[in-house]
Amino acid sequence: RSTYEVIKTFYVDNQLDVQKMVMFTSDGASVMLGKSNGVAALLRAEVPHLTVQHCVAHREDLGIDGAWKNLTLMKDIELLLRTVYTTFSRSSVKKAEFEELCNVADHDAISFPPLNEVRWMSRYFAVKALSRNYMMLIDYFTKQVDEDNDPIAKHCLKKLKDPHVHVAVMVLNNVLAELAELCCVFQRSCITTLEAVQFAKAKISKLQLQYLAQKVNWSDEVVELLSKDQFVDVDTAAILRFIQRVCIHLQERFPEGEVEEW
């Protein structure tokens, strides 16, 4: 009850009428939105007209996290992301060697950020860095394997050279960029709740039309990859399954009847 008491105390101390409270928004934790003893339930018992909302940005986080889990391809990519990050974050020598390799090739190296379990956006930044540095990483780890027979470099090289992983990373970068854009929209100070829900539904529709319709509309970069001989047999079903799960989870987080209920 501590959060509830703090809210009540704030209203009393600032001489505000609690009956003028119109909306309560929070993350989806049971302590906040629990049906019986959650903060929202306690406030609603006192303010019957109160509208309770699960934060739209947090809903997006949970939707993407739910889609990511339990898919072998996503687990493989996540392990690759973590291994690449660890490789360069724990060794200034390796980081310097990679940057020197990029400089020689006249390539702008992007630093590899860590993955954060709480905020899905960290996955987007990590995937973005991986996709931008993809070919340079292949060159770097090839050199490491040739010179030192490094087992970690072997693992990374094997994954990076896997056509299925390569295509999946490029598609994933495009999809997460779309969802990152939605996250930025949610953070606008002027956006209303109704607008946020409509933006979410529009993004879901866009992903469905681009990737889940009868014809998949890949980005130019992915089309170019798929046209190469070594990518002819790539099965894109797994990455499409991830996109389908993203749409399903987001639809569950932004149900059709929500606006009418408000």
mmCIF file with all atom_site columns, C-alpha atoms in Angstrom, residues 42-228:
data_model
loop_
_atom_site.group_PDB
_atom_site.id
_atom_site.type_symbol
_atom_site.label_atom_id
_atom_site.label_alt_id
_atom_site.label_comp_id
_atom_site.label_asym_id
_atom_site.label_entity_id
_atom_site.label_seq_id
_atom_site.pdbx_PDB_ins_code
_atom_site.Cartn_x
_atom_site.Cartn_y
_atom_site.Cartn_z
_atom_site.occupancy
_atom_site.B_iso_or_equiv
_atom_site.pdbx_formal_charge
_atom_site.auth_seq_id
_atom_site.auth_comp_id
_atom_site.auth_asym_id
_atom_site.auth_atom_id
_atom_site.pdbx_PDB_model_num
ATOM 1   C CA . LEU A 1 42  ? -7.175  0.913   -4.481  1.00 0.00 ? 42  LEU A CA 1
ATOM 2   C CA . LEU A 1 43  ? -7.414  4.283   -6.237  1.00 0.00 ? 43  LEU A CA 1
ATOM 3   C CA . ARG A 1 44  ? -10.384 3.159   -8.310  1.00 0.00 ? 44  ARG A CA 1
ATOM 4   C CA . ALA A 1 45  ? -12.243 2.137   -5.135  1.00 0.00 ? 45  ALA A CA 1
ATOM 5   C CA . GLU A 1 46  ? -12.029 5.776   -4.112  1.00 0.00 ? 46  GLU A CA 1
ATOM 6   C CA . VAL A 1 47  ? -12.304 7.330   -7.597  1.00 0.00 ? 47  VAL A CA 1
ATOM 7   C CA . PRO A 1 48  ? -14.820 5.148   -9.529  1.00 0.00 ? 48  PRO A CA 1
ATOM 8   C CA . HIS A 1 49  ? -14.471 7.106   -12.791 1.00 0.00 ? 49  HIS A CA 1
ATOM 9   C CA . LEU A 1 50  ? -10.676 6.584   -12.884 1.00 0.00 ? 50  LEU A CA 1
ATOM 10  C CA . THR A 1 51  ? -9.322  5.201   -16.178 1.00 0.00 ? 51  THR A CA 1
ATOM 11  C CA . VAL A 1 52  ? -6.479  2.717   -15.666 1.00 0.00 ? 52  VAL A CA 1
ATOM 12  C CA . GLN A 1 53  ? -3.895  2.197   -18.372 1.00 0.00 ? 53  GLN A CA 1
ATOM 13  C CA . HIS A 1 54  ? -0.867  -0.044  -18.816 1.00 0.00 ? 54  HIS A CA 1
ATOM 14  C CA . CYS A 1 55  ? 1.971   2.186   -20.123 1.00 0.00 ? 55  CYS A CA 1
ATOM 15  C CA . VAL A 1 56  ? 2.070   1.896   -23.928 1.00 0.00 ? 56  VAL A CA 1
ATOM 16  C CA . ALA A 1 57  ? 5.891   1.896   -24.102 1.00 0.00 ? 57  ALA A CA 1
ATOM 17  C CA . HIS A 1 58  ? 6.084   -0.876  -21.514 1.00 0.00 ? 58  HIS A CA 1
ATOM 18  C CA . ARG A 1 59  ? 3.479   -2.857  -23.441 1.00 0.00 ? 59  ARG A CA 1
ATOM 19  C CA . GLU A 1 60  ? 5.665   -2.663  -26.537 1.00 0.00 ? 60  GLU A CA 1
ATOM 20  C CA . ASP A 1 61  ? 8.659   -3.855  -24.490 1.00 0.00 ? 61  ASP A CA 1
ATOM 21  C CA . LEU A 1 62  ? 6.749   -6.870  -23.208 1.00 0.00 ? 62  LEU A CA 1
ATOM 22  C CA . GLY A 1 63  ? 5.302   -7.679  -26.630 1.00 0.00 ? 63  GLY A CA 1
ATOM 23  C CA . ILE A 1 64  ? 8.696   -7.796  -28.317 1.00 0.00 ? 64  ILE A CA 1
ATOM 24  C CA . ASP A 1 65  ? 10.283  -9.659  -25.418 1.00 0.00 ? 65  ASP A CA 1
ATOM 25  C CA . GLY A 1 66  ? 7.519   -12.266 -25.588 1.00 0.00 ? 66  GLY A CA 1
ATOM 26  C CA . ALA A 1 67  ? 8.032   -12.715 -29.331 1.00 0.00 ? 67  ALA A CA 1
ATOM 27  C CA . TRP A 1 68  ? 11.810  -13.066 -28.910 1.00 0.00 ? 68  TRP A CA 1
ATOM 28  C CA . LYS A 1 69  ? 11.691  -15.848 -26.319 1.00 0.00 ? 69  LYS A CA 1
ATOM 29  C CA . ASN A 1 70  ? 11.740  -19.551 -27.157 1.00 0.00 ? 70  ASN A CA 1
ATOM 30  C CA . LEU A 1 71  ? 12.761  -19.114 -30.799 1.00 0.00 ? 71  LEU A CA 1
ATOM 31  C CA . THR A 1 72  ? 16.009  -20.958 -31.584 1.00 0.00 ? 72  THR A CA 1
ATOM 32  C CA . LEU A 1 73  ? 17.041  -18.423 -34.232 1.00 0.00 ? 73  LEU A CA 1
ATOM 33  C CA . MET A 1 74  ? 16.606  -15.505 -31.821 1.00 0.00 ? 74  MET A CA 1
ATOM 34  C CA . LYS A 1 75  ? 18.563  -17.357 -29.140 1.00 0.00 ? 75  LYS A CA 1
ATOM 35  C CA . ASP A 1 76  ? 21.406  -17.955 -31.621 1.00 0.00 ? 76  ASP A CA 1
ATOM 36  C CA . ILE A 1 77  ? 21.467  -14.308 -32.636 1.00 0.00 ? 77  ILE A CA 1
ATOM 37  C CA . GLU A 1 78  ? 21.323  -13.149 -29.028 1.00 0.00 ? 78  GLU A CA 1
ATOM 38  C CA . LEU A 1 79  ? 24.260  -15.397 -28.111 1.00 0.00 ? 79  LEU A CA 1
ATOM 39  C CA . LEU A 1 80  ? 26.192  -14.000 -31.081 1.00 0.00 ? 80  LEU A CA 1
ATOM 40  C CA . LEU A 1 81  ? 25.412  -10.424 -30.005 1.00 0.00 ? 81  LEU A CA 1
ATOM 41  C CA . ARG A 1 82  ? 26.551  -11.100 -26.454 1.00 0.00 ? 82  ARG A CA 1
ATOM 42  C CA . THR A 1 83  ? 29.720  -12.882 -27.589 1.00 0.00 ? 83  THR A CA 1
ATOM 43  C CA . VAL A 1 84  ? 30.716  -10.095 -29.965 1.00 0.00 ? 84  VAL A CA 1
ATOM 44  C CA . TYR A 1 85  ? 30.093  -7.483  -27.264 1.00 0.00 ? 85  TYR A CA 1
ATOM 45  C CA . THR A 1 86  ? 32.099  -9.438  -24.688 1.00 0.00 ? 86  THR A CA 1
ATOM 46  C CA . THR A 1 87  ? 34.966  -9.982  -27.128 1.00 0.00 ? 87  THR A CA 1
ATOM 47  C CA . PHE A 1 88  ? 35.595  -6.269  -27.608 1.00 0.00 ? 88  PHE A CA 1
ATOM 48  C CA . SER A 1 89  ? 34.433  -4.894  -24.250 1.00 0.00 ? 89  SER A CA 1
ATOM 49  C CA . ARG A 1 90  ? 36.876  -7.056  -22.288 1.00 0.00 ? 90  ARG A CA 1
ATOM 50  C CA . SER A 1 91  ? 39.914  -6.541  -24.485 1.00 0.00 ? 91  SER A CA 1
ATOM 51  C CA . SER A 1 92  ? 41.154  -3.112  -25.499 1.00 0.00 ? 92  SER A CA 1
ATOM 52  C CA . VAL A 1 93  ? 43.688  -4.881  -27.730 1.00 0.00 ? 93  VAL A CA 1
ATOM 53  C CA . LYS A 1 94  ? 41.020  -6.699  -29.743 1.00 0.00 ? 94  LYS A CA 1
ATOM 54  C CA . LYS A 1 95  ? 38.913  -3.550  -29.936 1.00 0.00 ? 95  LYS A CA 1
ATOM 55  C CA . ALA A 1 96  ? 41.903  -1.607  -31.275 1.00 0.00 ? 96  ALA A CA 1
ATOM 56  C CA . GLU A 1 97  ? 42.696  -4.376  -33.793 1.00 0.00 ? 97  GLU A CA 1
ATOM 57  C CA . PHE A 1 98  ? 39.120  -4.340  -35.082 1.00 0.00 ? 98  PHE A CA 1
ATOM 58  C CA . GLU A 1 99  ? 39.092  -0.536  -35.379 1.00 0.00 ? 99  GLU A CA 1
ATOM 59  C CA . GLU A 1 100 ? 42.415  -0.628  -37.234 1.00 0.00 ? 100 GLU A CA 1
ATOM 60  C CA . LEU A 1 101 ? 41.007  -3.229  -39.640 1.00 0.00 ? 101 LEU A CA 1
ATOM 61  C CA . CYS A 1 102 ? 38.010  -0.971  -40.274 1.00 0.00 ? 102 CYS A CA 1
ATOM 62  C CA . ASN A 1 103 ? 40.232  2.060   -40.826 1.00 0.00 ? 103 ASN A CA 1
ATOM 63  C CA . VAL A 1 104 ? 42.319  0.202   -43.405 1.00 0.00 ? 104 VAL A CA 1
ATOM 64  C CA . ALA A 1 105 ? 39.113  -0.777  -45.218 1.00 0.00 ? 105 ALA A CA 1
ATOM 65  C CA . ASP A 1 106 ? 37.795  2.806   -44.918 1.00 0.00 ? 106 ASP A CA 1
ATOM 66  C CA . HIS A 1 107 ? 34.829  1.517   -42.930 1.00 0.00 ? 107 HIS A CA 1
ATOM 67  C CA . ASP A 1 108 ? 33.260  3.435   -40.042 1.00 0.00 ? 108 ASP A CA 1
ATOM 68  C CA . ALA A 1 109 ? 33.165  1.005   -37.124 1.00 0.00 ? 109 ALA A CA 1
ATOM 69  C CA . ILE A 1 110 ? 30.164  1.232   -34.819 1.00 0.00 ? 110 ILE A CA 1
ATOM 70  C CA . SER A 1 111 ? 30.785  0.262   -31.196 1.00 0.00 ? 111 SER A CA 1
ATOM 71  C CA . PHE A 1 112 ? 28.959  -2.806  -29.905 1.00 0.00 ? 112 PHE A CA 1
ATOM 72  C CA . PRO A 1 113 ? 26.514  -2.002  -27.084 1.00 0.00 ? 113 PRO A CA 1
ATOM 73  C CA . PRO A 1 114 ? 25.526  -4.496  -24.365 1.00 0.00 ? 114 PRO A CA 1
ATOM 74  C CA . LEU A 1 115 ? 22.147  -6.229  -24.249 1.00 0.00 ? 115 LEU A CA 1
ATOM 75  C CA . ASN A 1 116 ? 19.861  -5.107  -21.460 1.00 0.00 ? 116 ASN A CA 1
ATOM 76  C CA . GLU A 1 117 ? 17.312  -7.632  -20.171 1.00 0.00 ? 117 GLU A CA 1
ATOM 77  C CA . VAL A 1 118 ? 14.814  -4.921  -19.218 1.00 0.00 ? 118 VAL A CA 1
ATOM 78  C CA . ARG A 1 119 ? 14.845  -2.610  -22.230 1.00 0.00 ? 119 ARG A CA 1
ATOM 79  C CA . TRP A 1 120 ? 14.378  -4.258  -25.619 1.00 0.00 ? 120 TRP A CA 1
ATOM 80  C CA . MET A 1 121 ? 15.796  -1.172  -27.409 1.00 0.00 ? 121 MET A CA 1
ATOM 81  C CA . SER A 1 122 ? 19.259  -2.392  -26.422 1.00 0.00 ? 122 SER A CA 1
ATOM 82  C CA . ARG A 1 123 ? 18.641  -5.340  -28.757 1.00 0.00 ? 123 ARG A CA 1
ATOM 83  C CA . TYR A 1 124 ? 17.943  -2.957  -31.613 1.00 0.00 ? 124 TYR A CA 1
ATOM 84  C CA . PHE A 1 125 ? 21.164  -1.015  -31.008 1.00 0.00 ? 125 PHE A CA 1
ATOM 85  C CA . ALA A 1 126 ? 23.139  -4.257  -30.767 1.00 0.00 ? 126 ALA A CA 1
ATOM 86  C CA . VAL A 1 127 ? 21.582  -5.693  -33.942 1.00 0.00 ? 127 VAL A CA 1
ATOM 87  C CA . LYS A 1 128 ? 22.150  -2.390  -35.751 1.00 0.00 ? 128 LYS A CA 1
ATOM 88  C CA . ALA A 1 129 ? 25.846  -2.417  -34.822 1.00 0.00 ? 129 ALA A CA 1
ATOM 89  C CA . LEU A 1 130 ? 26.159  -6.062  -35.866 1.00 0.00 ? 130 LEU A CA 1
ATOM 90  C CA . SER A 1 131 ? 24.495  -5.482  -39.251 1.00 0.00 ? 131 SER A CA 1
ATOM 91  C CA . ARG A 1 132 ? 26.609  -2.395  -39.997 1.00 0.00 ? 132 ARG A CA 1
ATOM 92  C CA . ASN A 1 133 ? 29.852  -4.188  -39.070 1.00 0.00 ? 133 ASN A CA 1
ATOM 93  C CA . TYR A 1 134 ? 28.880  -7.605  -40.436 1.00 0.00 ? 134 TYR A CA 1
ATOM 94  C CA . MET A 1 135 ? 31.445  -8.088  -43.208 1.00 0.00 ? 135 MET A CA 1
ATOM 95  C CA . MET A 1 136 ? 34.231  -6.485  -41.198 1.00 0.00 ? 136 MET A CA 1
ATOM 96  C CA . LEU A 1 137 ? 33.502  -8.892  -38.341 1.00 0.00 ? 137 LEU A CA 1
ATOM 97  C CA . ILE A 1 138 ? 33.838  -11.827 -40.738 1.00 0.00 ? 138 ILE A CA 1
ATOM 98  C CA . ASP A 1 139 ? 37.249  -10.492 -41.816 1.00 0.00 ? 139 ASP A CA 1
ATOM 99  C CA . TYR A 1 140 ? 38.324  -9.897  -38.223 1.00 0.00 ? 140 TYR A CA 1
ATOM 100 C CA . PHE A 1 141 ? 37.305  -13.309 -36.872 1.00 0.00 ? 141 PHE A CA 1
ATOM 101 C CA . THR A 1 142 ? 38.765  -15.058 -39.932 1.00 0.00 ? 142 THR A CA 1
ATOM 102 C CA . LYS A 1 143 ? 42.092  -13.403 -39.095 1.00 0.00 ? 143 LYS A CA 1
ATOM 103 C CA . GLN A 1 144 ? 41.766  -14.471 -35.422 1.00 0.00 ? 144 GLN A CA 1
ATOM 104 C CA . VAL A 1 145 ? 41.079  -18.072 -36.384 1.00 0.00 ? 145 VAL A CA 1
ATOM 105 C CA . ASP A 1 146 ? 43.952  -18.172 -38.894 1.00 0.00 ? 146 ASP A CA 1
ATOM 106 C CA . GLU A 1 147 ? 46.467  -16.639 -36.494 1.00 0.00 ? 147 GLU A CA 1
ATOM 107 C CA . ASP A 1 148 ? 45.447  -17.968 -33.057 1.00 0.00 ? 148 ASP A CA 1
ATOM 108 C CA . ASN A 1 149 ? 42.865  -20.698 -33.708 1.00 0.00 ? 149 ASN A CA 1
ATOM 109 C CA . ASP A 1 150 ? 40.726  -18.866 -31.123 1.00 0.00 ? 150 ASP A CA 1
ATOM 110 C CA . PRO A 1 151 ? 37.651  -21.021 -30.215 1.00 0.00 ? 151 PRO A CA 1
ATOM 111 C CA . ILE A 1 152 ? 35.469  -17.963 -29.535 1.00 0.00 ? 152 ILE A CA 1
ATOM 112 C CA . ALA A 1 153 ? 36.454  -16.489 -32.879 1.00 0.00 ? 153 ALA A CA 1
ATOM 113 C CA . LYS A 1 154 ? 35.610  -19.866 -34.464 1.00 0.00 ? 154 LYS A CA 1
ATOM 114 C CA . HIS A 1 155 ? 32.127  -19.785 -32.946 1.00 0.00 ? 155 HIS A CA 1
ATOM 115 C CA . CYS A 1 156 ? 31.489  -16.204 -34.084 1.00 0.00 ? 156 CYS A CA 1
ATOM 116 C CA . LEU A 1 157 ? 32.831  -16.880 -37.559 1.00 0.00 ? 157 LEU A CA 1
ATOM 117 C CA . LYS A 1 158 ? 30.681  -19.986 -37.955 1.00 0.00 ? 158 LYS A CA 1
ATOM 118 C CA . LYS A 1 159 ? 27.535  -18.048 -37.023 1.00 0.00 ? 159 LYS A CA 1
ATOM 119 C CA . LEU A 1 160 ? 28.399  -14.996 -39.111 1.00 0.00 ? 160 LEU A CA 1
ATOM 120 C CA . LYS A 1 161 ? 29.025  -17.167 -42.187 1.00 0.00 ? 161 LYS A CA 1
ATOM 121 C CA . ASP A 1 162 ? 25.715  -18.976 -41.749 1.00 0.00 ? 162 ASP A CA 1
ATOM 122 C CA . PRO A 1 163 ? 23.488  -17.575 -44.553 1.00 0.00 ? 163 PRO A CA 1
ATOM 123 C CA . HIS A 1 164 ? 20.355  -18.047 -42.416 1.00 0.00 ? 164 HIS A CA 1
ATOM 124 C CA . VAL A 1 165 ? 21.844  -15.949 -39.600 1.00 0.00 ? 165 VAL A CA 1
ATOM 125 C CA . HIS A 1 166 ? 23.117  -13.293 -42.011 1.00 0.00 ? 166 HIS A CA 1
ATOM 126 C CA . VAL A 1 167 ? 19.714  -12.791 -43.653 1.00 0.00 ? 167 VAL A CA 1
ATOM 127 C CA . ALA A 1 168 ? 17.921  -12.939 -40.292 1.00 0.00 ? 168 ALA A CA 1
ATOM 128 C CA . VAL A 1 169 ? 20.159  -10.225 -38.811 1.00 0.00 ? 169 VAL A CA 1
ATOM 129 C CA . MET A 1 170 ? 19.506  -7.906  -41.764 1.00 0.00 ? 170 MET A CA 1
ATOM 130 C CA . VAL A 1 171 ? 15.739  -8.472  -41.632 1.00 0.00 ? 171 VAL A CA 1
ATOM 131 C CA . LEU A 1 172 ? 15.747  -8.155  -37.857 1.00 0.00 ? 172 LEU A CA 1
ATOM 132 C CA . ASN A 1 173 ? 17.565  -4.833  -38.138 1.00 0.00 ? 173 ASN A CA 1
ATOM 133 C CA . ASN A 1 174 ? 14.799  -3.513  -40.409 1.00 0.00 ? 174 ASN A CA 1
ATOM 134 C CA . VAL A 1 175 ? 11.982  -4.791  -38.179 1.00 0.00 ? 175 VAL A CA 1
ATOM 135 C CA . LEU A 1 176 ? 13.514  -3.499  -34.956 1.00 0.00 ? 176 LEU A CA 1
ATOM 136 C CA . ALA A 1 177 ? 14.102  -0.119  -36.621 1.00 0.00 ? 177 ALA A CA 1
ATOM 137 C CA . GLU A 1 178 ? 10.342  0.085   -37.261 1.00 0.00 ? 178 GLU A CA 1
ATOM 138 C CA . LEU A 1 179 ? 9.593   -0.804  -33.653 1.00 0.00 ? 179 LEU A CA 1
ATOM 139 C CA . ALA A 1 180 ? 12.219  1.637   -32.367 1.00 0.00 ? 180 ALA A CA 1
ATOM 140 C CA . GLU A 1 181 ? 10.453  4.339   -34.352 1.00 0.00 ? 181 GLU A CA 1
ATOM 141 C CA . LEU A 1 182 ? 7.208   3.417   -32.591 1.00 0.00 ? 182 LEU A CA 1
ATOM 142 C CA . CYS A 1 183 ? 8.969   3.578   -29.223 1.00 0.00 ? 183 CYS A CA 1
ATOM 143 C CA . CYS A 1 184 ? 10.179  7.103   -30.029 1.00 0.00 ? 184 CYS A CA 1
ATOM 144 C CA . VAL A 1 185 ? 6.615   8.107   -30.934 1.00 0.00 ? 185 VAL A CA 1
ATOM 145 C CA . PHE A 1 186 ? 5.436   6.835   -27.548 1.00 0.00 ? 186 PHE A CA 1
ATOM 146 C CA . GLN A 1 187 ? 7.960   9.092   -25.825 1.00 0.00 ? 187 GLN A CA 1
ATOM 147 C CA . ARG A 1 188 ? 6.584   12.319  -27.308 1.00 0.00 ? 188 ARG A CA 1
ATOM 148 C CA . SER A 1 189 ? 5.346   14.591  -24.559 1.00 0.00 ? 189 SER A CA 1
ATOM 149 C CA . CYS A 1 190 ? 2.378   15.750  -26.627 1.00 0.00 ? 190 CYS A CA 1
ATOM 150 C CA . ILE A 1 191 ? 1.016   12.335  -27.619 1.00 0.00 ? 191 ILE A CA 1
ATOM 151 C CA . THR A 1 192 ? -2.395  11.310  -26.262 1.00 0.00 ? 192 THR A CA 1
ATOM 152 C CA . THR A 1 193 ? -3.360  7.835   -25.132 1.00 0.00 ? 193 THR A CA 1
ATOM 153 C CA . LEU A 1 194 ? -5.718  7.357   -28.068 1.00 0.00 ? 194 LEU A CA 1
ATOM 154 C CA . GLU A 1 195 ? -3.019  8.464   -30.517 1.00 0.00 ? 195 GLU A CA 1
ATOM 155 C CA . ALA A 1 196 ? -0.517  6.020   -28.976 1.00 0.00 ? 196 ALA A CA 1
ATOM 156 C CA . VAL A 1 197 ? -2.903  3.093   -29.464 1.00 0.00 ? 197 VAL A CA 1
ATOM 157 C CA . GLN A 1 198 ? -3.615  4.105   -33.064 1.00 0.00 ? 198 GLN A CA 1
ATOM 158 C CA . PHE A 1 199 ? 0.114   4.425   -33.832 1.00 0.00 ? 199 PHE A CA 1
ATOM 159 C CA . ALA A 1 200 ? 0.654   0.930   -32.408 1.00 0.00 ? 200 ALA A CA 1
ATOM 160 C CA . LYS A 1 201 ? -2.131  -0.544  -34.534 1.00 0.00 ? 201 LYS A CA 1
ATOM 161 C CA . ALA A 1 202 ? -0.788  1.218   -37.630 1.00 0.00 ? 202 ALA A CA 1
ATOM 162 C CA . LYS A 1 203 ? 2.694   -0.212  -37.028 1.00 0.00 ? 203 LYS A CA 1
ATOM 163 C CA . ILE A 1 204 ? 1.285   -3.722  -36.588 1.00 0.00 ? 204 ILE A CA 1
ATOM 164 C CA . SER A 1 205 ? -0.615  -3.356  -39.885 1.00 0.00 ? 205 SER A CA 1
ATOM 165 C CA . LYS A 1 206 ? 2.516   -2.125  -41.649 1.00 0.00 ? 206 LYS A CA 1
ATOM 166 C CA . LEU A 1 207 ? 4.571   -5.124  -40.485 1.00 0.00 ? 207 LEU A CA 1
ATOM 167 C CA . GLN A 1 208 ? 1.800   -7.529  -41.466 1.00 0.00 ? 208 GLN A CA 1
ATOM 168 C CA . LEU A 1 209 ? 1.450   -6.037  -44.938 1.00 0.00 ? 209 LEU A CA 1
ATOM 169 C CA . GLN A 1 210 ? 5.194   -5.966  -45.545 1.00 0.00 ? 210 GLN A CA 1
ATOM 170 C CA . TYR A 1 211 ? 6.155   -9.390  -44.202 1.00 0.00 ? 211 TYR A CA 1
ATOM 171 C CA . LEU A 1 212 ? 3.082   -11.548 -43.588 1.00 0.00 ? 212 LEU A CA 1
ATOM 172 C CA . ALA A 1 213 ? 1.043   -10.993 -46.739 1.00 0.00 ? 213 ALA A CA 1
ATOM 173 C CA . GLN A 1 214 ? 1.087   -13.392 -49.702 1.00 0.00 ? 214 GLN A CA 1
ATOM 174 C CA . LYS A 1 215 ? 4.190   -11.647 -51.069 1.00 0.00 ? 215 LYS A CA 1
ATOM 175 C CA . VAL A 1 216 ? 6.990   -10.608 -48.713 1.00 0.00 ? 216 VAL A CA 1
ATOM 176 C CA . ASN A 1 217 ? 8.432   -7.157  -49.423 1.00 0.00 ? 217 ASN A CA 1
ATOM 177 C CA . TRP A 1 218 ? 12.043  -7.451  -48.322 1.00 0.00 ? 218 TRP A CA 1
ATOM 178 C CA . SER A 1 219 ? 14.278  -4.389  -48.113 1.00 0.00 ? 219 SER A CA 1
ATOM 179 C CA . ASP A 1 220 ? 16.659  -3.783  -51.024 1.00 0.00 ? 220 ASP A CA 1
ATOM 180 C CA . GLU A 1 221 ? 19.578  -4.935  -48.876 1.00 0.00 ? 221 GLU A CA 1
ATOM 181 C CA . VAL A 1 222 ? 17.903  -8.261  -48.097 1.00 0.00 ? 222 VAL A CA 1
ATOM 182 C CA . VAL A 1 223 ? 16.816  -8.748  -51.731 1.00 0.00 ? 223 VAL A CA 1
ATOM 183 C CA . GLU A 1 224 ? 20.437  -8.273  -52.788 1.00 0.00 ? 224 GLU A CA 1
ATOM 184 C CA . LEU A 1 225 ? 21.599  -10.875 -50.257 1.00 0.00 ? 225 LEU A CA 1
ATOM 185 C CA . LEU A 1 226 ? 18.977  -13.417 -51.306 1.00 0.00 ? 226 LEU A CA 1
ATOM 186 C CA . SER A 1 227 ? 20.026  -13.021 -54.945 1.00 0.00 ? 227 SER A CA 1
ATOM 187 C CA . LYS A 1 228 ? 23.540  -14.326 -54.246 1.00 0.00 ? 228 LYS A CA 1
#
